[in-house]
Coordinates of C-alpha atoms in Angstrom, one line a residue:
M1 CA 131.9 26.8 89.4
Q2 CA 132.0 23.1 90.5
T3 CA 132.5 20.8 87.5
Q4 CA 134.8 18.2 89.0
T5 CA 132.1 15.6 89.6
L6 CA 130.7 16.1 86.2
E7 CA 134.1 15.8 84.5
R8 CA 135.0 12.7 86.6
L9 CA 131.8 10.7 86.2
E10 CA 130.4 11.6 82.8
S11 CA 131.5 9.7 79.7
N12 CA 134.0 11.2 77.3
V13 CA 131.3 11.0 74.6
R14 CA 129.9 14.4 75.9
T15 CA 130.2 17.3 73.4
Y16 CA 128.2 20.4 74.3
S17 CA 129.7 20.7 77.8
R18 CA 133.1 20.9 76.2
S19 CA 132.1 23.9 74.2
F20 CA 130.1 25.5 77.0
P21 CA 131.9 24.5 80.2
V22 CA 129.6 26.0 82.8
V23 CA 126.9 24.6 85.0
F24 CA 123.5 26.0 83.9
T25 CA 120.8 26.3 86.5
K26 CA 117.8 27.9 84.9
A27 CA 116.4 29.3 81.7
R28 CA 113.5 31.3 80.3
N29 CA 112.7 31.8 76.6
A30 CA 116.0 32.7 74.9
R31 CA 118.1 33.2 78.0
L32 CA 120.2 30.7 80.0
T33 CA 121.6 31.3 83.5
D34 CA 124.6 29.6 85.0
E35 CA 125.2 28.9 88.7
T36 CA 127.2 32.1 89.1
G37 CA 124.2 34.1 87.9
R38 CA 125.6 35.0 84.5
E39 CA 123.1 35.1 81.7
Y40 CA 123.6 33.9 78.1
I41 CA 121.5 34.4 75.0
D42 CA 120.7 31.0 73.5
F43 CA 121.1 30.6 69.7
L44 CA 121.2 26.8 70.1
A45 CA 117.8 26.1 71.7
G46 CA 118.5 22.4 72.5
A47 CA 119.7 21.9 68.9
G48 CA 116.3 22.8 67.7
T49 CA 114.3 21.2 70.5
L50 CA 113.1 24.4 72.1
N51 CA 111.5 26.3 69.2
Y52 CA 109.1 27.8 71.7
G53 CA 111.8 28.8 74.1
H54 CA 112.9 27.5 77.5
N55 CA 110.1 27.0 80.1
N56 CA 107.4 28.5 77.8
P57 CA 104.7 29.7 80.2
H58 CA 101.7 28.5 78.1
L59 CA 103.2 25.0 77.8
K60 CA 104.4 24.9 81.4
Q61 CA 100.9 25.6 82.7
A62 CA 99.5 22.8 80.5
L63 CA 102.1 20.5 82.0
L64 CA 101.5 21.6 85.6
D65 CA 97.8 21.3 85.2
Y66 CA 98.1 17.8 83.8
L67 CA 100.4 16.6 86.6
D68 CA 98.1 18.2 89.2
S69 CA 95.2 16.2 87.8
D70 CA 97.0 12.9 88.4
G71 CA 96.9 12.3 84.6
I72 CA 98.5 9.2 83.2
V73 CA 102.3 9.8 82.8
H74 CA 103.4 6.5 81.4
G75 CA 101.0 4.2 79.7
L76 CA 102.8 2.2 77.0
D77 CA 100.4 2.6 74.0
F78 CA 97.2 2.6 76.2
W79 CA 94.5 4.9 75.0
T80 CA 94.5 8.0 77.2
A81 CA 92.6 11.3 77.3
A82 CA 95.9 13.1 76.7
K83 CA 96.7 11.0 73.5
R84 CA 93.2 11.6 72.2
D85 CA 93.5 15.4 72.8
Y86 CA 96.9 15.4 71.0
L87 CA 95.7 13.5 68.0
E88 CA 92.5 15.5 67.6
T89 CA 94.5 18.8 67.9
L90 CA 97.1 17.6 65.4
E91 CA 94.3 16.7 63.0
E92 CA 92.3 19.9 63.4
V93 CA 95.0 22.5 63.8
I94 CA 97.8 21.1 61.6
L95 CA 96.8 18.4 59.2
K96 CA 93.3 19.4 57.9
P97 CA 94.2 23.1 57.2
R98 CA 97.1 21.8 55.0
G99 CA 95.1 19.2 53.2
L100 CA 97.1 16.4 54.7
E101 CA 95.7 13.0 55.7
Y102 CA 98.0 10.9 57.8
K103 CA 97.9 8.1 60.4
V104 CA 100.2 8.6 63.4
H105 CA 102.7 6.1 64.7
L106 CA 104.3 6.8 68.1
P107 CA 107.5 4.8 67.9
G108 CA 109.5 6.0 70.9
P109 CA 110.7 9.3 72.2
T110 CA 113.6 10.2 69.9
G111 CA 114.2 11.3 66.3
T112 CA 116.2 8.3 65.5
N113 CA 113.3 6.1 66.8
A114 CA 111.1 7.9 64.2
V115 CA 113.6 7.4 61.4
E116 CA 114.0 3.7 62.2
A117 CA 110.3 3.2 62.2
A118 CA 109.8 5.1 59.0
I119 CA 112.4 3.3 56.9
R120 CA 111.3 -0.1 58.3
L121 CA 107.7 0.8 57.5
A122 CA 108.7 1.7 53.9
R123 CA 110.4 -1.7 53.5
V124 CA 107.4 -3.5 54.9
A125 CA 104.9 -1.6 52.7
Q126 CA 107.0 -1.8 49.5
G127 CA 108.5 -5.3 49.9
R128 CA 111.9 -3.8 48.9
H129 CA 114.9 -3.1 51.1
N130 CA 116.9 -0.2 49.6
I131 CA 116.6 3.3 51.0
V132 CA 118.1 6.2 49.0
T133 CA 119.5 9.0 51.2
F134 CA 121.7 12.0 50.4
T135 CA 125.2 13.3 50.9
N136 CA 125.6 15.3 54.2
G137 CA 122.3 14.0 55.5
F138 CA 121.9 13.2 59.2
H139 CA 119.1 10.9 60.3
G140 CA 120.3 9.5 63.6
V141 CA 122.9 7.1 65.1
T142 CA 121.0 3.9 65.7
M143 CA 122.0 1.3 63.2
G144 CA 119.2 1.7 60.6
A145 CA 119.2 5.5 60.8
L146 CA 123.0 5.6 60.8
A147 CA 123.1 3.7 57.5
T148 CA 121.3 6.7 56.0
T149 CA 123.6 9.3 57.8
G150 CA 126.5 10.6 55.8
N151 CA 129.0 12.0 58.3
R152 CA 132.0 9.6 58.6
K153 CA 132.6 10.4 62.3
F154 CA 129.2 8.8 63.2
R155 CA 129.5 5.9 60.8
E156 CA 133.0 4.9 62.1
A157 CA 131.6 4.4 65.6
T158 CA 130.0 1.0 65.0
G159 CA 132.7 -1.3 66.3
G160 CA 133.3 -2.4 62.7
I161 CA 129.7 -3.6 62.0
P162 CA 128.9 -2.8 58.4
L163 CA 126.1 -0.4 57.6
Q164 CA 123.8 -1.7 54.9
G165 CA 120.5 -1.1 53.1
S166 CA 121.0 2.4 51.8
A167 CA 122.5 4.2 48.7
F168 CA 123.7 7.8 48.8
M169 CA 122.8 10.3 46.1
P170 CA 124.2 13.9 45.8
Y171 CA 122.0 16.5 47.6
D172 CA 120.9 19.6 45.8
G173 CA 124.0 21.8 45.1
Y174 CA 126.5 19.0 46.0
M175 CA 127.7 18.7 42.3
G176 CA 128.0 22.5 41.9
E177 CA 125.7 25.5 41.5
H178 CA 124.6 24.7 38.0
A179 CA 124.3 20.9 38.2
D180 CA 121.0 19.3 39.0
S181 CA 121.9 16.2 41.1
L182 CA 118.6 14.6 40.3
D183 CA 119.7 14.0 36.7
Y184 CA 122.2 11.5 38.1
F185 CA 119.5 9.8 40.4
E186 CA 117.1 9.6 37.5
K187 CA 119.7 8.2 35.1
L188 CA 120.5 5.4 37.6
L189 CA 116.9 4.6 38.1
G190 CA 116.4 4.3 34.3
D191 CA 119.4 2.0 33.8
N192 CA 119.0 -1.7 34.8
S193 CA 122.8 -2.0 34.9
S194 CA 123.4 1.0 37.1
G195 CA 123.8 -1.1 40.3
L196 CA 121.1 0.8 42.1
D197 CA 118.4 -1.5 43.5
L198 CA 115.0 0.0 43.1
P199 CA 114.5 1.8 46.4
A200 CA 111.6 1.3 48.8
A201 CA 111.9 4.9 49.7
V202 CA 113.9 8.1 49.6
I203 CA 114.6 9.9 52.8
V204 CA 115.5 13.6 52.7
E205 CA 115.8 16.8 54.8
T206 CA 114.5 19.9 53.1
V207 CA 117.2 21.8 55.0
Q208 CA 120.1 19.7 56.3
G209 CA 120.9 20.8 59.8
E210 CA 123.9 18.8 60.9
G211 CA 125.1 18.7 57.3
G212 CA 125.7 22.5 57.4
I213 CA 122.4 24.3 56.7
N214 CA 122.3 23.0 53.1
V215 CA 119.0 24.1 51.6
A216 CA 117.2 22.1 48.9
G217 CA 115.6 24.3 46.3
L218 CA 111.9 24.2 46.0
D219 CA 112.0 23.1 42.4
W220 CA 114.4 20.3 43.3
L221 CA 112.1 19.1 46.0
K222 CA 109.1 19.1 43.6
R223 CA 111.2 17.1 41.0
L224 CA 112.3 14.6 43.6
E225 CA 108.6 14.1 44.5
R226 CA 107.8 13.5 40.8
I227 CA 110.6 11.0 40.4
C228 CA 109.4 9.1 43.4
R229 CA 105.9 9.0 42.1
D230 CA 107.0 7.9 38.6
H231 CA 109.0 5.0 40.0
D232 CA 106.7 3.9 42.9
I233 CA 109.2 5.0 45.5
L234 CA 108.0 6.4 48.8
L235 CA 109.1 9.9 49.8
I236 CA 110.1 10.3 53.5
V237 CA 110.7 13.8 54.7
D238 CA 112.9 13.9 57.8
D239 CA 111.4 17.0 59.5
I240 CA 113.0 16.4 62.9
Q241 CA 115.1 19.5 63.0
A242 CA 113.6 21.6 60.2
G243 CA 110.0 21.0 61.3
C244 CA 107.7 22.4 64.0
G245 CA 108.0 26.0 62.5
R246 CA 111.8 26.2 62.3
T247 CA 111.8 27.2 58.6
G248 CA 108.7 29.5 58.9
K249 CA 106.1 26.8 58.2
F250 CA 105.0 24.1 60.6
F251 CA 106.3 21.5 58.1
S252 CA 109.4 22.5 56.2
F253 CA 108.1 20.8 53.0
E254 CA 105.1 23.2 52.9
H255 CA 107.3 25.8 51.1
A256 CA 107.6 23.4 48.1
G257 CA 104.0 22.4 48.1
I258 CA 104.8 18.7 48.2
K259 CA 103.0 15.9 50.1
P260 CA 105.4 13.3 51.5
D261 CA 104.2 9.7 51.9
I262 CA 105.9 9.6 55.4
V263 CA 107.1 12.3 57.7
T264 CA 109.2 12.1 60.8
N265 CA 109.0 14.7 63.6
S266 CA 110.7 14.9 67.0
K267 CA 112.9 17.6 68.7
S268 CA 110.4 20.5 69.1
L269 CA 107.3 18.3 68.7
S270 CA 106.6 18.3 72.5
G271 CA 107.2 22.0 72.5
F272 CA 108.8 21.9 76.0
G273 CA 112.0 19.8 75.5
L274 CA 110.3 16.6 76.5
P275 CA 111.4 13.5 74.5
F276 CA 108.7 12.9 71.9
A277 CA 108.5 11.7 68.3
H278 CA 105.9 10.5 65.8
V279 CA 105.8 9.1 62.3
L280 CA 103.1 10.4 59.9
M281 CA 102.1 8.0 57.1
R282 CA 99.6 7.8 54.3
P283 CA 96.7 5.7 55.7
D284 CA 97.2 3.0 53.1
L285 CA 100.8 2.5 54.2
D286 CA 99.9 1.4 57.7
K287 CA 101.0 -2.2 57.2
W288 CA 102.1 -2.8 60.7
K289 CA 100.9 -5.8 62.6
P290 CA 100.1 -5.2 66.3
G291 CA 103.3 -4.9 68.3
Q292 CA 105.5 -5.4 65.3
Y293 CA 107.3 -2.1 66.1
N294 CA 107.1 -1.1 69.8
G295 CA 108.9 0.5 72.6
T296 CA 108.4 1.1 76.3
F297 CA 108.1 4.9 76.0
R298 CA 106.0 5.1 72.8
G299 CA 103.3 7.1 74.5
F300 CA 104.6 9.9 76.6
N301 CA 101.5 11.6 78.0
L302 CA 103.3 14.7 79.4
A303 CA 104.5 15.4 75.9
F304 CA 101.0 14.9 74.5
A305 CA 99.8 17.6 76.9
T306 CA 102.5 20.2 76.0
A307 CA 102.5 19.4 72.2
A308 CA 98.7 19.9 72.0
A309 CA 99.1 23.2 74.0
A310 CA 101.8 24.4 71.6
M311 CA 99.7 23.7 68.5
R312 CA 96.7 25.5 70.0
Q313 CA 98.8 28.5 71.2
Y314 CA 100.9 29.0 68.0
W315 CA 99.3 27.4 65.0
R316 CA 95.6 28.2 64.9
D317 CA 96.3 30.9 62.4
D318 CA 99.3 32.3 60.5
T319 CA 100.3 35.0 63.0
F320 CA 103.2 33.0 64.5
E321 CA 104.6 31.7 61.2
R322 CA 104.6 35.2 59.8
D323 CA 106.6 36.4 62.8
V324 CA 109.1 33.6 62.4
Q325 CA 109.5 34.5 58.8
R326 CA 110.1 38.1 59.7
K327 CA 112.7 37.2 62.3
G328 CA 114.3 34.9 59.7
R329 CA 114.7 37.8 57.3
V330 CA 116.4 39.8 60.1
V331 CA 118.9 37.0 60.7
E332 CA 119.4 36.5 57.0
D333 CA 120.2 40.1 56.4
R334 CA 122.6 40.3 59.3
F335 CA 124.3 37.0 58.3
Q336 CA 124.7 38.2 54.8
K337 CA 126.4 41.3 56.0
I338 CA 128.7 39.4 58.3
A339 CA 129.6 36.9 55.6
A340 CA 130.3 39.8 53.2
W341 CA 132.6 41.4 55.8
I342 CA 134.5 38.1 56.3
S343 CA 134.9 37.7 52.6
E344 CA 136.4 41.2 52.4
Q345 CA 139.1 40.1 54.8
G346 CA 140.1 37.4 52.3
V347 CA 138.2 34.4 53.7
A348 CA 135.4 33.2 51.5
A349 CA 132.1 33.1 53.5
T350 CA 128.5 32.6 52.6
E351 CA 125.1 32.8 54.3
R352 CA 122.3 30.3 53.8
G353 CA 119.2 28.9 55.3
R354 CA 115.4 29.1 55.4
G355 CA 113.3 30.8 58.1
L356 CA 115.1 30.7 61.5
M357 CA 117.4 27.9 60.4
R358 CA 120.4 29.7 59.2
G359 CA 124.2 29.5 59.0
I360 CA 127.4 31.3 57.9
D361 CA 129.9 29.0 56.1
V362 CA 133.3 30.4 57.0
G363 CA 135.2 27.7 55.1
N364 CA 136.9 25.7 57.9
G365 CA 136.0 24.3 61.3
E366 CA 139.0 25.9 63.1
L367 CA 137.8 29.4 62.3
A368 CA 134.2 28.5 63.1
D369 CA 135.2 27.1 66.5
K370 CA 137.1 30.3 67.4
I371 CA 134.1 32.4 66.5
T372 CA 131.7 30.4 68.6
A373 CA 134.1 30.2 71.5
K374 CA 134.6 34.0 71.5
A375 CA 130.8 34.4 71.3
F376 CA 130.4 32.2 74.4
E377 CA 132.9 34.4 76.2
K378 CA 130.7 37.3 75.4
G379 CA 127.5 35.6 76.4
L380 CA 126.1 33.9 73.3
V381 CA 125.5 30.1 73.0
I382 CA 125.8 29.1 69.4
E383 CA 127.1 26.0 67.7
T384 CA 128.7 24.8 64.4
S385 CA 127.7 22.2 61.9
G386 CA 128.8 20.9 58.5
Q387 CA 131.1 18.0 57.5
A388 CA 134.1 19.8 59.1
G389 CA 132.2 22.1 61.5
E390 CA 132.7 25.0 59.2
V391 CA 129.2 26.5 59.5
V392 CA 128.2 28.8 62.4
K393 CA 124.6 27.8 62.9
C394 CA 121.7 29.8 64.3
L395 CA 118.8 27.9 65.9
C396 CA 117.5 30.5 68.3
P397 CA 114.0 30.0 69.8
L398 CA 111.3 31.1 67.4
T399 CA 109.8 33.0 70.3
I400 CA 113.0 35.0 70.9
P401 CA 112.2 38.7 71.7
D402 CA 113.6 41.1 69.1
E403 CA 115.9 42.7 71.6
D404 CA 117.5 39.4 72.5
L405 CA 117.8 38.5 68.8
L406 CA 119.5 41.7 68.0
E407 CA 121.8 41.5 71.0
G408 CA 122.8 38.0 70.0
L409 CA 123.5 39.1 66.5
D410 CA 125.6 42.0 67.8
I411 CA 127.6 39.6 69.9
L412 CA 128.2 37.3 67.0
E413 CA 129.3 40.1 64.7
A414 CA 131.7 41.5 67.4
S415 CA 133.1 38.0 68.0
V416 CA 133.7 37.5 64.2
K417 CA 135.6 40.8 64.1
E418 CA 137.7 40.1 67.1
V419 CA 138.7 36.6 65.9
M420 CA 139.4 37.9 62.4
A421 CA 141.5 40.7 63.8

């Protein structure tokens, strides 16, 4: 396998190619193939970007048809037929059935673009600067989003430029199983001498992906919404990794029955791995002046085509989400058994997650790395997350066939047992 050119020319900043040092050539649904012809089951799915699998045939056909028609590919923020179709489909298939009314901002192609736009919009709309974020949160690595991201390894890579404009609060469970971290937040808000400037907004992930598959309780999320309402604070839900069906609902906040003021989506929004993001906002919050927040790639028409096709194919009724929830229970049950077996060997381990966003916390990054490396040797692509990489994390395609899902779980279990032996 020829990797010399790649190793010589690509920056040291690369990560995934270090964990999976092969040259991939093709992929379909939940299987990757390298240039030797070896197949791997994919429990990474582009870090949550390929919820509908690699080269999904429904979405591929929509893309090919659009290209064959000489449709607009790049058009800044021109109005195009593809944009209109996307917005109409989003409204009819996703927003209206959920009782949601949002305007749509297309800020640029990545998740961090969406977060930057969301927090800046909150500041413009509220006339206040402070953004409250949470321990172990990850919202991106551009400067504004990075100021709301907890992990030190990202925050240290700024060349010494200070990160400002945010205040960190403990996420649900951070203070221990029986402590409600929102008591602390609410006390600070009620004390004029607490040092906490009244926030313009709170930004939160309902399930923290990079942070280690930390799951916010539904009651905790409902209380957070009430606190925001009581104090005139906007609630931003970062649904970039947990959204687009990953937790078993299109929006991860649906489980709690809350209605955020602002929502960010990216990753699987295009459905096909094409860079795409949007910000959803309450209509009254649309305080932007024309061109006040822009970007060259803020209207990617190929992604409009595949995103609309994904919504029509998978979200017109609840069939797909029920199947995702079923598969989530399969992974949950198996992960609980694997975690229990690890604990029996004298290493405390726990399972957690929601839907098909799940992880096993094995306590330390060294053990987790050994498990994922062994799994890769056996033909499974799976990564780690958490503040020290201690969580083995499953983000398999939501469309994964049952036989591939079970085979992948078998490989993971066998890898754990070999490493622990």
